[in-house]
Amino acid sequence: MKTLKLIPILLCVFMLNVASMCSNDDNNSNPPADPTPVINTVNQGTWRITLYNDSGTIKTSNFTGYNFTFGSGNALTATNGSNAYNGTWSVTSGDSNDDNPSNDLDFNIGFTTPANFADLTDDWDIVTYTASKIELRDVSGGNGGTDLLTFEKN
């Protein structure tokens, strides 16, 4: 009989213990990530797109043969020898409330023309980067689709 009376008490103690382990994640006190290493990486050499996945549709071939230069003054140039398109780029500390709060850097790309380059215009989340590869991701606010973009150094 005493065992049956102890079960509710033990259950309450267990629940209080679990509740005390929960924390409020609304106040993210982590400082923003430093964009300088990413900026220094992309400023070196030319890059090519090795993956552009637009919400499940692979559109990498739209950029075949183009070399991208992430220049000073946020100047972005894409050229294939006969065509050249100018845009802008930057790497900024992102919003900790975005879709990838563990990585607080946004890789911002802006093109106005042509249409397939304008599709790259967004504030991409940096998934990973190395000296030779940068993987980006964006979750669309409109349709909720996920876009993936990968640049690799030439």
Tab-separated table of N, CA and C in Angstrom:
chain	number	residue	atom	x	y	z
A	1	MET	N	0.806	-1.193	0.000
A	1	MET	CA	0.000	0.000	0.000
A	1	MET	C	0.846	1.252	0.000
A	2	LYS	N	1.936	1.248	0.789
A	2	LYS	CA	2.779	2.418	0.857
A	2	LYS	C	3.420	2.692	-0.499
A	3	THR	N	3.694	1.636	-1.257
A	3	THR	CA	4.304	1.800	-2.568
A	3	THR	C	3.374	2.550	-3.504
A	4	LEU	N	2.083	2.258	-3.454
A	4	LEU	CA	1.112	2.939	-4.307
A	4	LEU	C	1.019	4.412	-3.963
A	5	LYS	N	1.180	4.793	-2.716
A	5	LYS	CA	1.124	6.197	-2.310
A	5	LYS	C	2.397	6.935	-2.745
A	6	LEU	N	3.497	6.232	-2.860
A	6	LEU	CA	4.759	6.854	-3.254
A	6	LEU	C	4.817	7.159	-4.755
A	7	ILE	N	4.089	6.435	-5.564
A	7	ILE	CA	4.144	6.616	-7.015
A	7	ILE	C	3.749	8.034	-7.423
A	8	PRO	N	2.626	8.589	-6.937
A	8	PRO	CA	2.292	9.969	-7.330
A	8	PRO	C	3.344	10.972	-6.864
A	9	ILE	N	3.916	10.759	-5.692
A	9	ILE	CA	4.926	11.684	-5.180
A	9	ILE	C	6.181	11.603	-6.050
A	10	LEU	N	6.608	10.381	-6.381
A	10	LEU	CA	7.780	10.219	-7.226
A	10	LEU	C	7.548	10.795	-8.626
A	11	LEU	N	6.348	10.636	-9.128
A	11	LEU	CA	5.997	11.189	-10.434
A	11	LEU	C	6.089	12.714	-10.413
A	12	CYS	N	5.594	13.340	-9.360
A	12	CYS	CA	5.669	14.799	-9.226
A	12	CYS	C	7.117	15.274	-9.136
A	13	VAL	N	7.929	14.564	-8.361
A	13	VAL	CA	9.343	14.926	-8.234
A	13	VAL	C	10.034	14.812	-9.596
A	14	PHE	N	9.732	13.758	-10.329
A	14	PHE	CA	10.312	13.568	-11.651
A	14	PHE	C	9.914	14.707	-12.590
A	15	MET	N	8.645	15.069	-12.610
A	15	MET	CA	8.149	16.130	-13.488
A	15	MET	C	8.782	17.477	-13.136
A	16	LEU	N	8.935	17.768	-11.858
A	16	LEU	CA	9.583	19.017	-11.449
A	16	LEU	C	11.042	19.035	-11.894
A	17	ASN	N	11.686	17.907	-11.788
A	17	ASN	CA	13.071	17.810	-12.210
A	17	ASN	C	13.196	18.056	-13.713
A	18	VAL	N	12.324	17.476	-14.513
A	18	VAL	CA	12.333	17.669	-15.961
A	18	VAL	C	12.041	19.132	-16.287
A	19	ALA	N	11.076	19.723	-15.632
A	19	ALA	CA	10.719	21.119	-15.888
A	19	ALA	C	11.868	22.052	-15.559
A	20	SER	N	12.637	21.729	-14.538
A	20	SER	CA	13.746	22.605	-14.165
A	20	SER	C	14.884	22.541	-15.163
A	21	MET	N	14.961	21.487	-15.985
A	21	MET	CA	16.015	21.371	-16.988
A	21	MET	C	15.692	22.169	-18.243
A	22	CYS	N	14.458	22.565	-18.443
A	22	CYS	CA	14.079	23.343	-19.615
A	22	CYS	C	14.587	24.762	-19.438
A	23	SER	N	14.945	25.379	-20.570
A	23	SER	CA	15.411	26.757	-20.498
A	23	SER	C	14.678	27.580	-21.532
A	24	ASN	N	14.744	28.876	-21.364
A	24	ASN	CA	14.124	29.804	-22.288
A	24	ASN	C	15.165	30.190	-23.321
A	25	ASP	N	14.973	29.764	-24.566
A	25	ASP	CA	15.921	30.038	-25.628
A	25	ASP	C	15.629	31.346	-26.341
A	26	ASP	N	14.665	32.132	-25.878
A	26	ASP	CA	14.309	33.371	-26.544
A	26	ASP	C	15.410	34.418	-26.450
A	27	ASN	N	16.216	34.361	-25.413
A	27	ASN	CA	17.273	35.354	-25.229
A	27	ASN	C	18.600	34.756	-25.636
A	28	ASN	N	18.964	34.950	-26.898
A	28	ASN	CA	20.218	34.428	-27.404
A	28	ASN	C	21.301	35.459	-27.128
A	29	SER	N	22.169	35.184	-26.173
A	29	SER	CA	23.188	36.145	-25.799
A	29	SER	C	24.496	35.908	-26.536
A	30	ASN	N	24.528	34.954	-27.480
A	30	ASN	CA	25.744	34.713	-28.237
A	30	ASN	C	25.999	35.890	-29.162
A	31	PRO	N	27.242	36.357	-29.228
A	31	PRO	CA	27.539	37.460	-30.141
A	31	PRO	C	27.444	36.994	-31.588
A	32	PRO	N	27.196	37.922	-32.510
A	32	PRO	CA	27.124	37.534	-33.912
A	32	PRO	C	28.448	36.953	-34.372
A	33	ALA	N	28.372	36.054	-35.344
A	33	ALA	CA	29.574	35.450	-35.899
A	33	ALA	C	30.349	36.511	-36.684
A	34	ASP	N	31.638	36.349	-36.791
A	34	ASP	CA	32.509	37.291	-37.476
A	34	ASP	C	32.519	36.990	-38.973
A	35	PRO	N	32.100	37.937	-39.824
A	35	PRO	CA	32.073	37.697	-41.264
A	35	PRO	C	33.446	37.760	-41.933
A	36	THR	N	34.456	38.298	-41.246
A	36	THR	CA	35.766	38.538	-41.860
A	36	THR	C	36.396	37.297	-42.486
A	37	PRO	N	36.426	36.137	-41.828
A	37	PRO	CA	37.043	34.962	-42.477
A	37	PRO	C	36.354	34.556	-43.783
A	38	VAL	N	35.045	34.658	-43.835
A	38	VAL	CA	34.328	34.298	-45.069
A	38	VAL	C	34.645	35.316	-46.157
A	39	ILE	N	34.640	36.587	-45.811
A	39	ILE	CA	34.952	37.649	-46.779
A	39	ILE	C	36.351	37.437	-47.344
A	40	ASN	N	37.320	37.176	-46.482
A	40	ASN	CA	38.694	36.947	-46.933
A	40	ASN	C	38.801	35.719	-47.826
A	41	THR	N	37.984	34.719	-47.577
A	41	THR	CA	38.003	33.503	-48.394
A	41	THR	C	37.480	33.768	-49.798
A	42	VAL	N	36.326	34.404	-49.917
A	42	VAL	CA	35.730	34.588	-51.254
A	42	VAL	C	36.422	35.673	-52.065
A	43	ASN	N	37.153	36.568	-51.404
A	43	ASN	CA	37.891	37.613	-52.125
A	43	ASN	C	39.070	37.061	-52.915
A	44	GLN	N	39.421	35.810	-52.695
A	44	GLN	CA	40.590	35.233	-53.340
A	44	GLN	C	40.181	34.357	-54.517
A	45	GLY	N	40.558	34.756	-55.708
A	45	GLY	CA	40.325	33.949	-56.899
A	45	GLY	C	38.915	34.056	-57.442
A	46	THR	N	38.623	33.139	-58.368
A	46	THR	CA	37.288	33.081	-58.965
A	46	THR	C	36.600	31.801	-58.522
A	47	TRP	N	35.291	31.824	-58.601
A	47	TRP	CA	34.462	30.732	-58.106
A	47	TRP	C	33.464	30.332	-59.183
A	48	ARG	N	32.978	29.111	-59.086
A	48	ARG	CA	31.941	28.627	-60.004
A	48	ARG	C	30.816	27.992	-59.181
A	49	ILE	N	29.632	27.989	-59.736
A	49	ILE	CA	28.495	27.347	-59.074
A	49	ILE	C	28.503	25.867	-59.452
A	50	THR	N	28.563	25.022	-58.427
A	50	THR	CA	28.534	23.576	-58.669
A	50	THR	C	27.204	22.958	-58.268
A	51	LEU	N	26.351	23.753	-57.626
A	51	LEU	CA	24.997	23.299	-57.310
A	51	LEU	C	24.093	24.503	-57.134
A	52	TYR	N	22.975	24.485	-57.856
A	52	TYR	CA	21.887	25.415	-57.569
A	52	TYR	C	20.613	24.589	-57.607
A	53	ASN	N	20.058	24.346	-56.430
A	53	ASN	CA	18.837	23.571	-56.260
A	53	ASN	C	17.746	24.544	-55.828
A	54	ASP	N	16.808	24.797	-56.728
A	54	ASP	CA	15.720	25.745	-56.484
A	54	ASP	C	14.477	24.969	-56.043
A	55	SER	N	14.325	24.798	-54.739
A	55	SER	CA	13.179	24.095	-54.153
A	55	SER	C	12.976	22.712	-54.771
A	56	GLY	N	14.074	21.986	-54.948
A	56	GLY	CA	13.991	20.624	-55.465
A	56	GLY	C	14.269	20.498	-56.949
A	57	THR	N	14.356	21.601	-57.668
A	57	THR	CA	14.665	21.574	-59.097
A	57	THR	C	16.118	22.001	-59.282
A	58	ILE	N	16.920	21.117	-59.858
A	58	ILE	CA	18.328	21.414	-60.085
A	58	ILE	C	18.451	22.343	-61.300
A	59	LYS	N	19.055	23.521	-61.070
A	59	LYS	CA	19.234	24.513	-62.130
A	59	LYS	C	20.699	24.926	-62.266
A	60	THR	N	21.596	24.035	-61.896
A	60	THR	CA	23.027	24.326	-61.943
A	60	THR	C	23.472	24.689	-63.351
A	61	SER	N	22.900	24.059	-64.366
A	61	SER	CA	23.333	24.268	-65.753
A	61	SER	C	23.128	25.714	-66.217
A	62	ASN	N	22.257	26.477	-65.542
A	62	ASN	CA	22.072	27.889	-65.893
A	62	ASN	C	23.357	28.692	-65.718
A	63	PHE	N	24.311	28.157	-64.956
A	63	PHE	CA	25.518	28.902	-64.616
A	63	PHE	C	26.793	28.212	-65.101
A	64	THR	N	26.634	27.188	-65.927
A	64	THR	CA	27.787	26.472	-66.461
A	64	THR	C	28.664	27.421	-67.266
A	65	GLY	N	29.957	27.390	-67.000
A	65	GLY	CA	30.913	28.218	-67.729
A	65	GLY	C	31.115	29.611	-67.148
A	66	TYR	N	30.333	29.977	-66.148
A	66	TYR	CA	30.482	31.309	-65.533
A	66	TYR	C	31.443	31.252	-64.361
A	67	ASN	N	32.315	32.232	-64.314
A	67	ASN	CA	33.203	32.427	-63.175
A	67	ASN	C	32.729	33.652	-62.406
A	68	PHE	N	32.657	33.514	-61.094
A	68	PHE	CA	32.183	34.573	-60.223
A	68	PHE	C	33.364	35.166	-59.466
A	69	THR	N	33.436	36.483	-59.471
A	69	THR	CA	34.462	37.203	-58.728
A	69	THR	C	33.778	38.063	-57.681
A	70	PHE	N	34.127	37.820	-56.423
A	70	PHE	CA	33.598	38.584	-55.304
A	70	PHE	C	34.634	39.664	-54.981
A	71	GLY	N	34.466	40.818	-55.616
A	71	GLY	CA	35.471	41.860	-55.543
A	71	GLY	C	35.281	42.830	-54.400
A	72	SER	N	36.209	43.776	-54.355
A	72	SER	CA	36.149	44.810	-53.317
A	72	SER	C	34.960	45.736	-53.572
A	73	GLY	N	34.567	46.438	-52.549
A	73	GLY	CA	33.419	47.337	-52.668
A	73	GLY	C	32.118	46.616	-52.928
A	74	ASN	N	32.065	45.339	-52.572
A	74	ASN	CA	30.875	44.502	-52.730
A	74	ASN	C	30.468	44.289	-54.186
A	75	ALA	N	31.433	44.415	-55.106
A	75	ALA	CA	31.164	44.202	-56.529
A	75	ALA	C	31.248	42.711	-56.842
A	76	LEU	N	30.195	42.198	-57.446
A	76	LEU	CA	30.118	40.799	-57.857
A	76	LEU	C	30.032	40.758	-59.378
A	77	THR	N	30.899	39.970	-59.992
A	77	THR	CA	30.907	39.846	-61.445
A	77	THR	C	30.818	38.377	-61.815
A	78	ALA	N	29.962	38.088	-62.784
A	78	ALA	CA	29.848	36.740	-63.345
A	78	ALA	C	30.143	36.858	-64.833
A	79	THR	N	31.126	36.097	-65.307
A	79	THR	CA	31.492	36.174	-66.708
A	79	THR	C	31.796	34.777	-67.251
A	80	ASN	N	31.459	34.605	-68.531
A	80	ASN	CA	31.774	33.339	-69.201
A	80	ASN	C	32.651	33.565	-70.420
A	81	GLY	N	33.257	34.727	-70.525
A	81	GLY	CA	34.113	35.054	-71.668
A	81	GLY	C	33.411	35.907	-72.698
A	82	SER	N	32.115	35.703	-72.895
A	82	SER	CA	31.377	36.530	-73.849
A	82	SER	C	30.283	37.357	-73.176
A	83	ASN	N	29.783	36.906	-72.039
A	83	ASN	CA	28.770	37.650	-71.287
A	83	ASN	C	29.317	37.980	-69.899
A	84	ALA	N	28.987	39.170	-69.443
A	84	ALA	CA	29.373	39.562	-68.087
A	84	ALA	C	28.182	40.232	-67.420
A	85	TYR	N	27.911	39.812	-66.194
A	85	TYR	CA	26.806	40.378	-65.433
A	85	TYR	C	27.357	40.890	-64.107
A	86	ASN	N	26.886	42.071	-63.738
A	86	ASN	CA	27.342	42.700	-62.499
A	86	ASN	C	26.256	42.641	-61.442
A	87	GLY	N	26.707	42.407	-60.225
A	87	GLY	CA	25.796	42.371	-59.089
A	87	GLY	C	26.516	42.859	-57.852
A	88	THR	N	25.933	42.546	-56.714
A	88	THR	CA	26.524	42.927	-55.438
A	88	THR	C	26.579	41.703	-54.528
A	89	TRP	N	27.433	41.803	-53.531
A	89	TRP	CA	27.549	40.725	-52.548
A	89	TRP	C	28.009	41.334	-51.233
A	90	SER	N	27.722	40.621	-50.161
A	90	SER	CA	28.234	40.976	-48.834
A	90	SER	C	28.041	39.790	-47.911
A	91	VAL	N	28.776	39.806	-46.840
A	91	VAL	CA	28.600	38.818	-45.777
A	91	VAL	C	28.333	39.628	-44.522
A	92	THR	N	27.195	39.373	-43.908
A	92	THR	CA	26.794	40.162	-42.751
A	92	THR	C	26.357	39.256	-41.606
A	93	SER	N	26.401	39.817	-40.424
A	93	SER	CA	25.843	39.101	-39.274
A	93	SER	C	24.350	39.048	-39.472
A	94	GLY	N	23.810	37.837	-39.372
A	94	GLY	CA	22.388	37.638	-39.629
A	94	GLY	C	21.545	37.869	-38.397
A	95	ASP	N	20.282	37.634	-38.551
A	95	ASP	CA	19.297	37.745	-37.486
A	95	ASP	C	19.234	36.420	-36.753
A	96	SER	N	19.424	36.440	-35.451
A	96	SER	CA	19.409	35.188	-34.690
A	96	SER	C	18.039	34.527	-34.699
A	97	ASN	N	17.039	35.208	-35.227
A	97	ASN	CA	15.701	34.611	-35.322
A	97	ASN	C	15.434	34.023	-36.699
A	98	ASP	N	16.481	33.968	-37.560
A	98	ASP	CA	16.243	33.431	-38.892
A	98	ASP	C	16.146	31.910	-38.850
A	99	ASP	N	16.112	31.301	-40.034
A	99	ASP	CA	15.878	29.864	-40.106
A	99	ASP	C	17.119	29.040	-39.772
A	100	ASN	N	18.241	29.664	-39.523
A	100	ASN	CA	19.444	28.936	-39.153
A	100	ASN	C	20.174	29.690	-38.045
A	101	PRO	N	19.598	29.744	-36.838
A	101	PRO	CA	20.182	30.558	-35.790
A	101	PRO	C	21.540	30.076	-35.308
A	102	SER	N	21.914	28.841	-35.596
A	102	SER	CA	23.216	28.368	-35.143
A	102	SER	C	24.337	28.967	-35.979
A	103	ASN	N	24.017	29.490	-37.131
A	103	ASN	CA	25.002	30.140	-37.972
A	103	ASN	C	24.486	31.537	-38.255
A	104	ASP	N	25.089	32.518	-37.622
A	104	ASP	CA	24.565	33.873	-37.679
A	104	ASP	C	25.127	34.711	-38.809
A	105	LEU	N	25.600	34.096	-39.878
A	105	LEU	CA	26.117	34.855	-41.006
A	105	LEU	C	25.211	34.691	-42.212
A	106	ASP	N	24.963	35.813	-42.893
A	106	ASP	CA	24.209	35.796	-44.142
A	106	ASP	C	25.153	36.137	-45.282
A	107	PHE	N	25.054	35.384	-46.372
A	107	PHE	CA	25.808	35.643	-47.587
A	107	PHE	C	24.810	36.262	-48.549
A	108	ASN	N	24.924	37.557	-48.749
A	108	ASN	CA	23.947	38.315	-49.537
A	108	ASN	C	24.417	38.444	-50.982
A	109	ILE	N	23.532	38.080	-51.913
A	109	ILE	CA	23.824	38.165	-53.338
A	109	ILE	C	22.722	38.984	-53.985
A	110	GLY	N	23.115	39.866	-54.906
A	110	GLY	CA	22.133	40.675	-55.618
A	110	GLY	C	22.471	40.814	-57.096
A	111	PHE	N	21.597	40.323	-57.961
A	111	PHE	CA	21.668	40.522	-59.407
A	111	PHE	C	20.300	41.024	-59.841
A	112	THR	N	20.268	41.920	-60.832
A	112	THR	CA	18.976	42.361	-61.359
A	112	THR	C	18.647	41.686	-62.684
A	113	THR	N	19.671	41.348	-63.471
A	113	THR	CA	19.472	40.671	-64.753
A	113	THR	C	20.628	39.726	-64.986
A	114	PRO	N	20.465	38.757	-65.865
A	114	PRO	CA	19.223	38.231	-66.421
A	114	PRO	C	18.434	37.455	-65.364
A	115	ALA	N	17.303	36.941	-65.745
A	115	ALA	CA	16.375	36.322	-64.785
A	115	ALA	C	17.009	35.179	-64.004
A	116	ASN	N	17.794	34.316	-64.672
A	116	ASN	CA	18.368	33.185	-63.943
A	116	ASN	C	19.397	33.656	-62.913
A	117	PHE	N	20.081	34.769	-63.159
A	117	PHE	CA	20.998	35.322	-62.163
A	117	PHE	C	20.228	36.046	-61.065
A	118	ALA	N	19.135	36.691	-61.435
A	118	ALA	CA	18.296	37.354	-60.432
A	118	ALA	C	17.734	36.346	-59.435
A	119	ASP	N	17.581	35.088	-59.861
A	119	ASP	CA	17.112	34.032	-58.953
A	119	ASP	C	18.078	33.811	-57.789
A	120	LEU	N	19.338	34.180	-57.975
A	120	LEU	CA	20.338	34.022	-56.911
A	120	LEU	C	20.227	35.110	-55.842
A	121	THR	N	19.474	36.161	-56.137
A	121	THR	CA	19.362	37.300	-55.230
A	121	THR	C	18.636	36.885	-53.964
A	122	ASP	N	19.359	36.920	-52.861
A	122	ASP	CA	18.782	36.539	-51.574
A	122	ASP	C	19.806	36.748	-50.481
A	123	ASP	N	19.371	36.608	-49.248
A	123	ASP	CA	20.290	36.581	-48.105
A	123	ASP	C	20.388	35.127	-47.666
A	124	TRP	N	21.406	34.461	-48.159
A	124	TRP	CA	21.621	33.035	-47.962
A	124	TRP	C	22.257	32.780	-46.605
A	125	ASP	N	21.873	31.680	-45.974
A	125	ASP	CA	22.533	31.227	-44.752
A	125	ASP	C	23.765	30.428	-45.155
A	126	ILE	N	24.873	30.682	-44.486
A	126	ILE	CA	26.087	29.921	-44.749
A	126	ILE	C	25.998	28.611	-43.975
A	127	VAL	N	25.972	27.508	-44.699
A	127	VAL	CA	25.904	26.187	-44.087
A	127	VAL	C	27.315	25.747	-43.703
A	128	THR	N	28.235	25.771	-44.674
A	128	THR	CA	29.645	25.463	-44.424
A	128	THR	C	30.493	26.291	-45.378
A	129	TYR	N	31.727	26.507	-44.987
A	129	TYR	CA	32.674	27.102	-45.920
A	129	TYR	C	34.079	26.633	-45.588
A	130	THR	N	34.854	26.479	-46.649
A	130	THR	CA	36.270	26.147	-46.541
A	130	THR	C	36.996	27.098	-47.488
A	131	ALA	N	38.284	26.917	-47.636
A	131	ALA	CA	39.057	27.750	-48.553
A	131	ALA	C	38.666	27.515	-50.005
A	132	SER	N	37.978	26.407	-50.289
A	132	SER	CA	37.647	26.087	-51.677
A	132	SER	C	36.165	25.820	-51.938
A	133	LYS	N	35.318	25.923	-50.917
A	133	LYS	CA	33.900	25.597	-51.109
A	133	LYS	C	33.037	26.356	-50.107
A	134	ILE	N	31.919	26.895	-50.616
A	134	ILE	CA	30.950	27.586	-49.760
A	134	ILE	C	29.574	27.021	-50.069
A	135	GLU	N	28.919	26.474	-49.048
A	135	GLU	CA	27.573	25.922	-49.218
A	135	GLU	C	26.581	26.849	-48.530
A	136	LEU	N	25.544	27.229	-49.297
A	136	LEU	CA	24.542	28.178	-48.825
A	136	LEU	C	23.160	27.548	-48.884
A	137	ARG	N	22.265	28.084	-48.041
A	137	ARG	CA	20.895	27.567	-47.989
A	137	ARG	C	19.949	28.724	-47.732
A	138	ASP	N	18.772	28.647	-48.327
A	138	ASP	CA	17.732	29.639	-48.080
A	138	ASP	C	16.385	28.938	-48.019
A	139	VAL	N	15.628	29.232	-46.980
A	139	VAL	CA	14.261	28.728	-46.869
A	139	VAL	C	13.345	29.860	-47.286
A	140	SER	N	12.592	29.633	-48.334
A	140	SER	CA	11.726	30.661	-48.886
A	140	SER	C	10.613	31.013	-47.919
A	141	GLY	N	10.398	32.295	-47.753
A	141	GLY	CA	9.308	32.751	-46.897
A	141	GLY	C	7.955	32.575	-47.566
A	142	GLY	N	7.940	32.560	-48.901
A	142	GLY	CA	6.674	32.466	-49.624
A	142	GLY	C	6.102	31.071	-49.649
A	143	ASN	N	6.866	30.136	-50.235
A	143	ASN	CA	6.332	28.788	-50.392
A	143	ASN	C	6.970	27.782	-49.447
A	144	GLY	N	7.947	28.218	-48.647
A	144	GLY	CA	8.580	27.320	-47.687
A	144	GLY	C	9.573	26.357	-48.296
A	145	GLY	N	9.847	26.498	-49.611
A	145	GLY	CA	10.820	25.633	-50.258
A	145	GLY	C	12.234	25.979	-49.813
A	146	THR	N	13.128	25.014	-49.945
A	146	THR	CA	14.522	25.214	-49.564
A	146	THR	C	15.379	25.255	-50.826
A	147	ASP	N	16.167	26.326	-50.951
A	147	ASP	CA	17.104	26.479	-52.058
A	147	ASP	C	18.505	26.217	-51.532
A	148	LEU	N	19.327	25.570	-52.352
A	148	LEU	CA	20.710	25.290	-52.016
A	148	LEU	C	21.607	25.848	-53.103
A	149	LEU	N	22.712	26.462	-52.685
A	149	LEU	CA	23.649	27.058	-53.627
A	149	LEU	C	25.061	26.745	-53.145
A	150	THR	N	25.883	26.193	-54.040
A	150	THR	CA	27.265	25.869	-53.702
A	150	THR	C	28.203	26.521	-54.695
A	151	PHE	N	29.185	27.249	-54.147
A	151	PHE	CA	30.273	27.815	-54.942
A	151	PHE	C	31.534	27.018	-54.627
A	152	GLU	N	32.309	26.705	-55.679
A	152	GLU	CA	33.620	26.083	-55.479
A	152	GLU	C	34.656	26.919	-56.197
A	153	LYS	N	35.817	27.018	-55.571
A	153	LYS	CA	36.894	27.824	-56.117
A	153	LYS	C	37.482	27.151	-57.361
A	154	ASN	N	37.779	27.963	-58.369
A	154	ASN	CA	38.407	27.465	-59.602
A	154	ASN	C	39.864	27.127	-59.360
